[in-house]
Amino acid sequence: MINLTINGVPVSVEKGTTVLEAARYLGFPIPTLCHKEGLTPYGACRLCVVEIGREPNSRLVSSCTYPVEEGLVVRTASERVVKARRMVIELLLASCPQSKTIQDIASRHNVRQQRFRQEHEDCILCGLCVRMCEEQMMAGAIGFRGRGRGRSLGTPFDVQSEVCRLCGGCMEVCPACQARCTFNEPEKAICGACANLSPPCVEKEQFHDMMCYLTPCVACEIKK
Amino acid sequence: MSSEEIEKIVSDYVERQGSIIAVLEAVQNRYRYLPEEALRIVARQTGRRLVDIYGVATFYKAFSLKPRGKHLISVCLGTACHVRGGQAIAEEFMSQLQIKAGETTPDGEITFETVNCLGACALGPTVVVDGHYYPHVTRSQVGGIIADALAGMERDDGAAGARLFPIHVSCPNCKRSLMDYDRRLDGHPSIACVIAYDGRKGRLGLSSLYGSRASEVELEVPMNEPCRFYCPHCHEEMPHYSNCVECGSPMAALYIRRGCAYEVCTSRGCPGHLLNLDQPNMK
């Protein structure tokens, strides 16, 4: 067992536990976006940032990927953490404002506006769908392509993958609705499951590009 | 392109773990790009998922999924090359070739691309044609470089240590160029020096390709015997700032530009040489 202190509360957890799990065990809330039970921690969204160590040598780490250490001192809601977390939320809002998941997180942290150039990305590259496809659906049909600014998600060569079983798992976990239904262009669809499931927006006259298969679908809500 | 050929390339590497990049490099050397079918064969034979192979192939700029021309011209736009006018060089290439960066000429001869750093910042602006480095490129050289590319150069197959680039050196004392354009070694002008051993003097020609060991010696010197190096213009001896790490003999320092020296071991037959980019004595 490993002993550590989270927000001044001593806790003893098994070796290999992450700081996030230990904090949640004690009941300290840490927001997450790219973390999902059953999927390998990835540390992409940085929402779960916490401060470890003692001043002035303390540093910020992503709690979902940080394994507990003996004698570790963790603060989950220090001023520095809250500041960093609000910045992360602002950046997420700047890239993907139409995501209901991100909007909810922002409102929970009282972030009402962001100060960066507004973009409308379809994807925040959190890798949830990739891990879902590979680890839970055992398919490995989608993955990251390219790097840096050109990094994107999808199937190899942008054609429907032979290993995809149209399960829709990628859309289920997607917080930004990148793996959105493109039923009007089935050959480009990541999985085409929407064609089988008949989401409400399909029955509408126009299938707008921004539409997704979130429940509830943000685009559909706006259209109403 | 035949699938047997690709399978053969993959099977040469498949024994080793973590050889995906090596496999893809070998396939690209063969076809000049990575055909879709090849990636599928690589995935099948290595037992990896196609997404992983595709992810690696798209991550590295050295790999191309689009067919490339016979010759590849890369202009460096890294920080050092950029501030020395790399962008103007790239624009000159684009206007002369009438293609944009990343495109291939319609006749399939030349692919032009910009890269973010070639690791030869001291030589900037740098242009690489099929593995051959052109240092300190100016706009007026662009036409000649395109002609060189079309004429065809020995293709660098990417073998370890085969990345050679030409250097231009001068005498550190009189600053006159040591390049001998009449006697060429490795297809480039040679570096002319005068060496002395045992009271006799003779001409020495060194390859200007950094890393190449090609040389011409007119004087008979026993192996592993250090000589003295002189400038053929001012007849001053070349300065020594360090000793060879290979044999311990003094290194003769030749001037490249302010603060940069090409140091070569004075001992006959010793391969020791180095590019010193921080030589305070080279003013």
Short mmCIF file of C-alpha atoms in Angstrom, two decimals:
data_model
loop_
_atom_site.label_atom_id
_atom_site.label_comp_id
_atom_site.label_asym_id
_atom_site.label_seq_id
_atom_site.Cartn_x
_atom_site.Cartn_y
_atom_site.Cartn_z
CA MET A 1 0.00 0.00 0.00
CA ILE A 2 1.12 3.53 -0.76
CA ASN A 3 0.48 6.45 1.57
CA LEU A 4 -0.14 9.91 0.23
CA THR A 5 -1.93 13.11 1.19
CA ILE A 6 -4.65 14.65 -0.93
CA ASN A 7 -5.81 18.14 0.10
CA GLY A 8 -4.38 17.39 3.57
CA VAL A 9 -6.28 14.13 3.97
CA PRO A 10 -4.02 11.08 4.34
CA VAL A 11 -5.03 8.11 2.23
CA SER A 12 -3.55 4.70 1.64
CA VAL A 13 -4.13 3.09 -1.77
CA GLU A 14 -2.75 0.18 -3.74
CA LYS A 15 0.36 0.52 -5.86
CA GLY A 16 -0.48 1.43 -9.46
CA THR A 17 -3.54 3.51 -8.57
CA THR A 18 -3.63 6.87 -10.29
CA VAL A 19 -3.91 10.15 -8.41
CA LEU A 20 -7.32 10.67 -10.04
CA GLU A 21 -8.65 7.37 -8.70
CA ALA A 22 -7.26 8.07 -5.24
CA ALA A 23 -8.84 11.55 -5.17
CA ARG A 24 -12.19 10.23 -6.34
CA TYR A 25 -11.99 7.48 -3.71
CA LEU A 26 -11.78 10.24 -1.10
CA GLY A 27 -14.62 12.09 -2.79
CA PHE A 28 -12.64 15.04 -4.18
CA PRO A 29 -14.15 16.00 -7.50
CA ILE A 30 -11.75 16.31 -10.45
CA PRO A 31 -13.29 17.10 -13.83
CA THR A 32 -12.29 14.88 -16.72
CA LEU A 33 -13.03 14.76 -20.40
CA CYS A 34 -10.75 12.26 -22.10
CA HIS A 35 -10.87 9.81 -19.18
CA LYS A 36 -13.29 6.93 -19.21
CA GLU A 37 -13.36 3.87 -17.04
CA GLY A 38 -12.41 0.80 -19.03
CA LEU A 39 -10.15 2.74 -21.37
CA THR A 40 -6.42 3.33 -20.95
CA PRO A 41 -5.67 6.78 -19.46
CA TYR A 42 -4.41 9.06 -22.18
CA GLY A 43 -3.87 12.50 -20.61
CA ALA A 44 -4.98 14.47 -23.65
CA CYS A 45 -7.48 17.02 -22.33
CA ARG A 46 -5.50 18.18 -19.23
CA LEU A 47 -8.75 18.98 -17.42
CA CYS A 48 -7.80 16.67 -14.56
CA VAL A 49 -4.74 18.76 -13.76
CA VAL A 50 -3.61 18.70 -10.09
CA GLU A 51 -0.67 20.18 -8.20
CA ILE A 52 1.84 17.80 -6.63
CA GLY A 53 4.76 18.39 -4.29
CA ARG A 54 5.46 21.22 -1.89
CA GLU A 55 6.00 24.88 -2.72
CA PRO A 56 8.09 26.20 -4.33
CA ASN A 57 8.87 22.97 -6.16
CA SER A 58 5.29 22.00 -6.79
CA ARG A 59 4.22 21.21 -10.33
CA LEU A 60 1.10 20.54 -12.33
CA VAL A 61 0.45 17.02 -13.65
CA SER A 62 -2.48 15.27 -15.23
CA SER A 63 -3.94 13.17 -12.43
CA CYS A 64 -5.42 10.53 -14.75
CA THR A 65 -1.97 9.39 -15.88
CA TYR A 66 0.03 10.03 -12.70
CA PRO A 67 0.55 6.93 -10.53
CA VAL A 68 0.57 7.47 -6.77
CA GLU A 69 3.93 7.73 -5.00
CA GLU A 70 4.82 7.22 -1.35
CA GLY A 71 4.54 10.49 0.57
CA LEU A 72 3.07 12.39 -2.39
CA VAL A 73 1.33 15.66 -1.52
CA VAL A 74 -1.54 16.47 -3.86
CA ARG A 75 -3.77 19.55 -4.08
CA THR A 76 -6.76 19.16 -6.37
CA ALA A 77 -8.20 22.67 -6.10
CA SER A 78 -5.39 25.07 -5.26
CA GLU A 79 -5.43 28.52 -6.84
CA ARG A 80 -2.86 27.44 -9.41
CA VAL A 81 -4.87 24.34 -10.34
CA VAL A 82 -8.12 26.26 -10.71
CA LYS A 83 -6.41 28.87 -12.87
CA ALA A 84 -4.85 26.22 -15.11
CA ARG A 85 -8.10 24.31 -15.36
CA ARG A 86 -10.07 27.40 -16.36
CA MET A 87 -7.47 28.08 -19.04
CA VAL A 88 -7.88 24.53 -20.36
CA ILE A 89 -11.65 25.01 -20.48
CA GLU A 90 -11.24 28.30 -22.34
CA LEU A 91 -8.99 26.62 -24.88
CA LEU A 92 -11.46 23.79 -25.33
CA LEU A 93 -14.24 26.32 -25.83
CA ALA A 94 -12.12 28.18 -28.34
CA SER A 95 -11.67 25.11 -30.50
CA CYS A 96 -14.97 23.31 -30.09
CA PRO A 97 -17.75 25.58 -28.74
CA GLN A 98 -20.61 23.52 -30.14
CA SER A 99 -19.86 20.50 -27.94
CA LYS A 100 -22.47 20.06 -25.25
CA THR A 101 -19.99 18.17 -23.07
CA ILE A 102 -17.54 21.08 -23.14
CA GLN A 103 -20.31 23.63 -22.61
CA ASP A 104 -21.47 21.71 -19.53
CA ILE A 105 -17.94 21.58 -18.10
CA ALA A 106 -17.51 25.31 -18.74
CA SER A 107 -20.74 26.22 -17.01
CA ARG A 108 -19.89 23.98 -14.04
CA HIS A 109 -16.62 25.91 -13.64
CA ASN A 110 -18.27 29.25 -14.21
CA VAL A 111 -16.37 29.96 -17.40
CA ARG A 112 -18.64 32.28 -19.35
CA GLN A 113 -16.35 33.40 -22.13
CA GLN A 114 -13.01 32.65 -23.68
CA ARG A 115 -10.39 35.10 -24.89
CA PHE A 116 -8.87 33.23 -27.85
CA ARG A 117 -9.65 33.28 -31.55
CA GLN A 118 -12.90 31.38 -31.97
CA GLU A 119 -12.68 28.25 -34.07
CA HIS A 120 -15.20 25.58 -34.83
CA GLU A 121 -13.30 22.32 -34.82
CA ASP A 122 -15.10 19.02 -35.09
CA CYS A 123 -12.58 17.27 -32.92
CA ILE A 124 -10.50 17.98 -29.82
CA LEU A 125 -8.23 14.96 -30.43
CA CYS A 126 -9.03 13.44 -27.04
CA GLY A 127 -8.59 9.94 -28.49
CA LEU A 128 -11.67 8.52 -26.73
CA CYS A 129 -13.05 7.03 -29.95
CA VAL A 130 -9.68 5.52 -30.88
CA ARG A 131 -9.37 3.83 -27.51
CA MET A 132 -13.01 2.75 -27.52
CA CYS A 133 -12.61 1.19 -30.96
CA GLU A 134 -9.38 -0.56 -30.08
CA GLU A 135 -9.83 -1.57 -26.46
CA GLN A 136 -13.53 -2.18 -26.02
CA MET A 137 -14.69 -3.01 -29.52
CA MET A 138 -11.47 -4.84 -30.43
CA ALA A 139 -11.60 -3.37 -33.90
CA GLY A 140 -8.91 -0.72 -34.38
CA ALA A 141 -10.71 0.82 -37.31
CA ILE A 142 -9.92 4.46 -36.57
CA GLY A 143 -6.77 6.20 -35.42
CA PHE A 144 -4.76 9.39 -35.46
CA ARG A 145 -3.30 10.57 -38.75
CA GLY A 146 -0.67 13.20 -39.32
CA ARG A 147 0.72 15.44 -36.60
CA GLY A 148 0.76 18.93 -35.23
CA ARG A 149 -1.79 21.21 -36.85
CA GLY A 150 -2.60 18.55 -39.41
CA ARG A 151 -3.42 15.85 -36.85
CA SER A 152 -6.80 14.33 -37.48
CA LEU A 153 -8.89 11.31 -36.69
CA GLY A 154 -10.34 8.77 -39.01
CA THR A 155 -9.90 5.58 -40.95
CA PRO A 156 -6.80 4.87 -43.03
CA PHE A 157 -7.09 6.47 -46.49
CA ASP A 158 -10.49 7.94 -45.49
CA VAL A 159 -12.40 4.94 -46.77
CA GLN A 160 -14.70 2.76 -44.73
CA SER A 161 -12.58 0.32 -42.77
CA GLU A 162 -12.86 -3.42 -43.29
CA VAL A 163 -12.56 -4.03 -39.56
CA CYS A 164 -15.33 -1.56 -38.61
CA ARG A 165 -18.49 -3.36 -37.47
CA LEU A 166 -20.66 -0.23 -37.48
CA CYS A 167 -21.07 -0.48 -33.73
CA GLY A 168 -21.26 3.28 -33.17
CA GLY A 169 -19.02 3.09 -30.09
CA CYS A 170 -16.90 5.97 -31.37
CA MET A 171 -19.92 8.27 -31.64
CA GLU A 172 -21.20 7.15 -28.26
CA VAL A 173 -18.06 8.36 -26.44
CA CYS A 174 -17.28 11.40 -28.59
CA PRO A 175 -17.53 14.66 -26.59
CA ALA A 176 -17.20 16.85 -29.68
CA CYS A 177 -19.13 14.82 -32.18
CA GLN A 178 -16.30 14.46 -34.62
CA ALA A 179 -17.44 11.01 -35.58
CA ARG A 180 -20.67 12.52 -36.67
CA CYS A 181 -23.12 10.83 -38.91
CA THR A 182 -22.49 11.67 -42.56
CA PHE A 183 -25.38 9.71 -43.92
CA ASN A 184 -25.66 12.02 -46.91
CA GLU A 185 -22.13 10.92 -47.88
CA PRO A 186 -22.06 7.28 -46.86
CA GLU A 187 -18.73 6.53 -48.55
CA LYS A 188 -17.01 9.05 -46.27
CA ALA A 189 -18.77 7.95 -43.12
CA ILE A 190 -16.56 6.69 -40.36
CA CYS A 191 -18.95 3.90 -39.63
CA GLY A 192 -22.32 4.71 -41.13
CA ALA A 193 -24.17 3.44 -38.09
CA CYS A 194 -26.48 6.44 -38.27
CA ALA A 195 -27.92 5.02 -41.45
CA ASN A 196 -29.12 2.03 -39.49
CA LEU A 197 -30.15 3.80 -36.32
CA SER A 198 -32.12 6.57 -38.03
CA PRO A 199 -31.38 9.56 -35.79
CA PRO A 200 -34.08 12.24 -35.75
CA CYS A 201 -32.10 14.63 -37.90
CA VAL A 202 -32.04 12.19 -40.82
CA GLU A 203 -35.76 12.60 -41.20
CA LYS A 204 -35.40 16.33 -41.56
CA GLU A 205 -35.20 17.79 -45.02
CA GLN A 206 -31.63 18.95 -44.95
CA PHE A 207 -28.79 17.06 -43.42
CA HIS A 208 -26.57 19.86 -42.27
CA ASP A 209 -22.84 19.31 -42.00
CA MET A 210 -22.71 20.24 -38.33
CA MET A 211 -25.16 17.58 -37.28
CA CYS A 212 -24.13 14.87 -35.00
CA TYR A 213 -25.45 11.88 -33.19
CA LEU A 214 -25.18 13.20 -29.68
CA THR A 215 -28.10 12.73 -27.35
CA PRO A 216 -29.46 15.30 -27.40
CA CYS A 217 -28.01 16.46 -30.69
CA VAL A 218 -26.83 20.04 -30.24
CA ALA A 219 -27.40 20.98 -33.87
CA CYS A 220 -30.96 19.68 -33.76
CA GLU A 221 -31.62 21.57 -30.57
CA ILE A 222 -30.41 24.80 -32.15
CA LYS A 223 -32.50 24.26 -35.26
CA LYS A 224 -35.73 23.88 -33.33
CA MET B 1 4.49 -2.60 -58.11
CA SER B 2 4.05 -6.22 -57.19
CA SER B 3 2.85 -7.57 -53.90
CA GLU B 4 5.55 -10.27 -53.89
CA GLU B 5 8.19 -7.58 -54.04
CA ILE B 6 6.73 -5.73 -51.08
CA GLU B 7 6.35 -8.96 -49.14
CA LYS B 8 10.04 -9.63 -49.79
CA ILE B 9 11.00 -6.17 -48.50
CA VAL B 10 8.91 -6.64 -45.37
CA SER B 11 10.22 -10.14 -44.67
CA ASP B 12 13.78 -8.75 -44.63
CA TYR B 13 12.85 -6.71 -41.57
CA VAL B 14 10.00 -8.57 -39.96
CA GLU B 15 12.29 -10.57 -37.66
CA ARG B 16 13.16 -7.47 -35.70
CA GLN B 17 10.80 -5.77 -33.28
CA GLY B 18 9.98 -2.15 -33.85
CA SER B 19 11.06 -2.11 -37.45
CA ILE B 20 7.98 -0.41 -38.90
CA ILE B 21 9.84 2.77 -39.83
CA ALA B 22 12.68 0.78 -41.38
CA VAL B 23 10.17 -1.24 -43.43
CA LEU B 24 8.37 1.88 -44.61
CA GLU B 25 11.71 3.52 -45.51
CA ALA B 26 12.67 0.48 -47.56
CA VAL B 27 9.32 0.49 -49.36
CA GLN B 28 9.59 4.21 -50.02
CA ASN B 29 13.14 3.84 -51.35
CA ARG B 30 11.85 1.29 -53.81
CA TYR B 31 8.73 3.12 -55.05
CA ARG B 32 9.57 6.74 -54.02
CA TYR B 33 6.28 6.84 -52.11
CA LEU B 34 4.09 4.53 -50.00
CA PRO B 35 1.33 2.99 -52.11
CA GLU B 36 -1.90 2.13 -50.30
CA GLU B 37 -1.55 -1.52 -51.21
CA ALA B 38 1.96 -1.57 -49.74
CA LEU B 39 0.71 -0.26 -46.38
CA ARG B 40 -1.94 -2.98 -46.31
CA ILE B 41 0.68 -5.65 -47.01
CA VAL B 42 3.01 -4.21 -44.36
CA ALA B 43 0.15 -4.26 -41.82
CA ARG B 44 -0.80 -7.83 -42.69
CA GLN B 45 2.74 -9.17 -42.59
CA THR B 46 3.84 -7.42 -39.42
CA GLY B 47 0.60 -8.32 -37.66
CA ARG B 48 -0.06 -4.67 -36.82
CA ARG B 49 -3.29 -2.79 -37.38
CA LEU B 50 -3.56 -0.76 -40.54
CA VAL B 51 -4.45 2.35 -38.52
CA ASP B 52 -1.14 2.11 -36.66
CA ILE B 53 0.88 1.75 -39.87
CA TYR B 54 -1.10 4.57 -41.47
CA GLY B 55 -0.57 6.71 -38.37
CA VAL B 56 3.22 6.25 -38.57
CA ALA B 57 3.26 6.84 -42.33
CA THR B 58 1.35 10.12 -42.00
CA PHE B 59 3.21 11.28 -38.87
CA TYR B 60 6.64 11.54 -40.46
CA LYS B 61 7.17 14.14 -43.15
CA ALA B 62 9.80 11.95 -44.79
CA PHE B 63 7.07 9.53 -45.86
CA SER B 64 4.80 10.39 -48.73
CA LEU B 65 1.51 8.73 -49.60
CA LYS B 66 1.36 10.52 -52.92
CA PRO B 67 3.56 9.50 -55.85
CA ARG B 68 6.69 11.61 -55.97
CA GLY B 69 8.75 12.74 -58.94
CA LYS B 70 12.06 11.17 -59.91
CA HIS B 71 13.97 13.87 -58.05
CA LEU B 72 13.19 15.44 -54.71
CA ILE B 73 14.17 19.03 -53.96
CA SER B 74 13.75 20.08 -50.33
CA VAL B 75 14.20 23.65 -49.20
CA CYS B 76 14.80 24.16 -45.51
CA LEU B 77 12.56 26.69 -43.80
CA GLY B 78 13.82 26.03 -40.30
CA THR B 79 14.48 29.05 -38.12
CA ALA B 80 18.11 29.53 -39.14
CA CYS B 81 17.44 29.06 -42.86
CA HIS B 82 14.30 31.19 -42.67
CA VAL B 83 16.10 34.23 -41.26
CA ARG B 84 18.74 33.87 -43.96
CA GLY B 85 16.14 34.02 -46.70
CA GLY B 86 14.98 30.44 -47.11
CA GLN B 87 11.49 31.67 -47.94
CA ALA B 88 12.77 33.65 -50.94
CA ILE B 89 14.63 30.55 -52.16
CA ALA B 90 11.47 28.48 -51.82
CA GLU B 91 9.45 31.08 -53.74
CA GLU B 92 12.08 31.16 -56.49
CA PHE B 93 11.83 27.36 -56.83
CA MET B 94 8.05 27.54 -56.91
CA SER B 95 8.03 30.18 -59.65
CA GLN B 96 10.68 28.40 -61.73
CA LEU B 97 9.07 24.97 -61.38
CA GLN B 98 5.55 26.45 -61.50
CA ILE B 99 4.36 24.18 -58.72
CA LYS B 100 3.55 24.72 -55.07
CA ALA B 101 5.36 23.13 -52.14
CA GLY B 102 4.48 19.45 -51.84
CA GLU B 103 3.62 19.12 -55.52
CA THR B 104 5.24 17.29 -58.41
CA THR B 105 5.90 18.76 -61.84
CA PRO B 106 3.41 17.49 -64.47
CA ASP B 107 6.18 15.54 -66.25
CA GLY B 108 6.84 13.62 -63.02
CA GLU B 109 10.48 14.72 -62.87
CA ILE B 110 10.72 16.90 -59.77
CA THR B 111 8.88 16.96 -56.46
CA PHE B 112 9.40 20.16 -54.53
CA GLU B 113 8.85 20.39 -50.81
CA THR B 114 9.73 22.58 -47.88
CA VAL B 115 11.02 21.03 -44.68
CA ASN B 116 11.22 22.45 -41.20
CA CYS B 117 14.83 21.64 -40.39
CA LEU B 118 17.54 19.61 -42.04
CA GLY B 119 19.88 19.83 -39.08
CA ALA B 120 22.48 21.77 -41.09
CA CYS B 121 21.63 25.21 -39.75
CA ALA B 122 25.17 26.60 -40.11
CA LEU B 123 24.95 25.99 -43.85
CA GLY B 124 21.67 27.85 -44.32
CA PRO B 125 19.79 28.51 -46.43
CA THR B 126 20.09 24.83 -47.25
CA VAL B 127 18.64 22.98 -50.21
CA VAL B 128 18.79 19.20 -50.54
CA VAL B 129 18.48 17.48 -53.89
CA ASP B 130 18.17 13.70 -53.69
CA GLY B 131 20.31 13.61 -50.54
CA HIS B 132 22.92 16.12 -51.76
CA TYR B 133 23.23 19.29 -49.69
CA TYR B 134 23.65 22.73 -51.24
CA PRO B 135 24.86 25.20 -48.61
CA HIS B 136 24.35 29.01 -48.57
CA VAL B 137 21.99 28.92 -51.54
CA THR B 138 21.19 32.21 -53.25
CA ARG B 139 18.32 32.95 -55.62
CA SER B 140 20.65 33.00 -58.62
CA GLN B 141 21.71 29.41 -57.91
CA VAL B 142 18.17 28.08 -58.09
CA GLY B 143 18.14 27.51 -61.85
CA GLY B 144 21.43 25.63 -61.67
CA ILE B 145 20.17 23.43 -58.84
CA ILE B 146 17.08 22.50 -60.87
CA ALA B 147 19.36 21.66 -63.81
CA ASP B 148 21.54 19.52 -61.51
CA ALA B 149 18.45 17.72 -60.25
CA LEU B 150 17.19 17.01 -63.77
CA ALA B 151 20.65 15.83 -64.85
CA GLY B 152 20.40 13.31 -62.05
CA MET B 153 22.63 12.83 -59.09
CA GLU B 154 23.66 9.71 -57.39
CA ARG B 155 20.61 8.84 -55.33
CA ASP B 156 21.27 8.70 -51.63
CA ASP B 157 19.74 5.45 -50.50
CA GLY B 158 19.67 6.57 -46.89
CA ALA B 159 22.41 4.17 -45.76
CA ALA B 160 23.93 5.10 -42.42
CA GLY B 161 26.56 7.80 -42.67
CA ALA B 162 26.03 8.38 -46.36
CA ARG B 163 24.57 11.85 -45.89
CA LEU B 164 27.29 14.00 -47.44
CA PHE B 165 27.18 17.71 -48.11
CA PRO B 166 29.75 19.93 -49.83
CA ILE B 167 31.61 22.60 -47.90
CA HIS B 168 33.46 25.64 -49.17
CA VAL B 169 36.70 26.47 -47.34
CA SER B 170 39.27 29.26 -47.44
CA CYS B 171 42.72 29.82 -46.01
CA PRO B 172 42.43 31.08 -42.41
CA ASN B 173 45.41 33.40 -42.97
CA CYS B 174 44.80 35.09 -46.34
CA LYS B 175 41.06 34.19 -46.62
CA ARG B 176 41.50 33.18 -50.26
CA SER B 177 39.38 30.28 -51.43
CA LEU B 178 40.99 26.86 -51.38
CA MET B 179 38.41 25.41 -53.76
CA ASP B 180 39.91 23.93 -56.93
CA TYR B 181 37.21 23.91 -59.60
CA ASP B 182 39.40 22.13 -62.17
CA ARG B 183 40.20 19.06 -60.13
CA ARG B 184 36.96 17.51 -58.96
CA LEU B 185 36.60 14.82 -56.33
CA ASP B 186 33.25 13.08 -55.69
CA GLY B 187 31.79 15.27 -58.43
CA HIS B 188 32.48 18.48 -56.49
CA PRO B 189 35.38 20.97 -56.57
CA SER B 190 38.24 19.69 -54.43
CA ILE B 191 39.99 21.49 -51.57
CA ALA B 192 43.57 22.34 -52.58
CA CYS B 193 46.36 22.46 -49.98
CA VAL B 194 50.12 22.10 -50.02
CA ILE B 195 51.58 19.56 -47.63
CA ALA B 196 55.15 19.15 -46.53
CA TYR B 197 56.87 16.07 -45.17
CA ASP B 198 60.54 15.46 -44.56
CA GLY B 199 61.60 18.65 -46.36
CA ARG B 200 59.58 17.92 -49.51
CA LYS B 201 56.38 19.65 -50.58
CA GLY B 202 53.47 18.45 -52.69
CA ARG B 203 49.88 19.18 -53.63
CA LEU B 204 47.02 17.66 -51.68
CA GLY B 205 43.43 17.52 -52.93
CA LEU B 206 40.68 16.77 -50.40
CA SER B 207 37.07 16.01 -51.19
CA SER B 208 34.83 18.95 -50.34
CA LEU B 209 32.02 16.56 -49.42
CA TYR B 210 31.99 16.63 -45.65
CA GLY B 211 32.46 13.06 -44.46
CA SER B 212 34.01 11.78 -47.68
CA ARG B 213 37.53 10.35 -47.38
CA ALA B 214 38.43 10.81 -51.07
CA SER B 215 41.78 12.59 -51.59
CA GLU B 216 44.61 13.02 -54.07
CA VAL B 217 48.19 13.19 -52.77
CA GLU B 218 51.20 14.01 -54.91
CA LEU B 219 53.72 13.51 -52.16
CA GLU B 220 54.75 10.15 -50.86
CA VAL B 221 54.17 10.10 -47.12
CA PRO B 222 54.36 6.94 -44.99
CA MET B 223 51.08 5.94 -43.37
CA ASN B 224 50.22 7.49 -40.00
CA GLU B 225 52.91 10.17 -40.35
CA PRO B 226 51.72 13.74 -39.70
CA CYS B 227 52.50 16.34 -42.40
CA ARG B 228 52.42 20.12 -42.33
CA PHE B 229 49.59 21.86 -44.21
CA TYR B 230 50.23 25.11 -46.11
CA CYS B 231 48.06 27.50 -48.06
CA PRO B 232 48.81 27.33 -51.82
CA HIS B 233 48.28 31.12 -52.10
CA CYS B 234 50.07 32.73 -49.15
CA HIS B 235 52.22 29.72 -48.17
CA GLU B 236 51.43 30.23 -44.47
CA GLU B 237 51.00 27.13 -42.39
CA MET B 238 47.43 26.21 -41.44
CA PRO B 239 46.84 26.73 -37.71
CA HIS B 240 46.33 23.85 -35.27
CA TYR B 241 43.66 24.30 -32.60
CA SER B 242 43.08 20.74 -31.54
CA ASN B 243 44.40 17.24 -31.80
CA CYS B 244 42.76 14.39 -33.68
CA VAL B 245 40.52 12.21 -31.53
CA GLU B 246 41.44 9.19 -33.67
CA CYS B 247 45.26 9.33 -33.61
CA GLY B 248 46.27 12.35 -31.51
CA SER B 249 48.05 14.19 -34.35
CA PRO B 250 47.45 17.93 -34.72
CA MET B 251 44.43 18.93 -36.83
CA ALA B 252 44.87 21.52 -39.59
CA ALA B 253 42.07 24.11 -39.39
CA LEU B 254 40.56 25.50 -42.61
CA TYR B 255 38.28 28.54 -42.61
CA ILE B 256 34.60 28.13 -43.54
CA ARG B 257 33.16 31.35 -42.20
CA ARG B 258 33.45 33.46 -39.08
CA GLY B 259 33.67 31.10 -36.13
CA CYS B 260 33.38 27.97 -38.27
CA ALA B 261 36.32 25.73 -39.02
CA TYR B 262 36.78 22.51 -40.93
CA GLU B 263 39.48 20.63 -39.10
CA VAL B 264 41.23 17.73 -40.74
CA CYS B 265 43.80 15.37 -39.26
CA THR B 266 47.31 15.98 -40.63
CA SER B 267 48.26 12.33 -40.26
CA ARG B 268 48.45 10.36 -43.50
CA GLY B 269 45.58 7.87 -43.84
CA CYS B 270 43.79 8.99 -40.68
CA PRO B 271 40.04 9.55 -41.26
CA GLY B 272 39.81 12.14 -38.42
CA HIS B 273 38.00 15.34 -39.35
CA LEU B 274 35.43 17.59 -37.75
CA LEU B 275 33.25 20.59 -38.40
CA ASN B 276 33.82 23.08 -35.59
CA LEU B 277 31.00 25.61 -35.57
CA ASP B 278 32.31 27.38 -32.50
CA GLN B 279 35.99 28.06 -33.12
CA PRO B 280 36.83 31.39 -31.46
CA ASN B 281 40.19 31.61 -33.27
CA MET B 282 38.47 31.72 -36.67
CA LYS B 283 37.92 35.44 -37.04
#
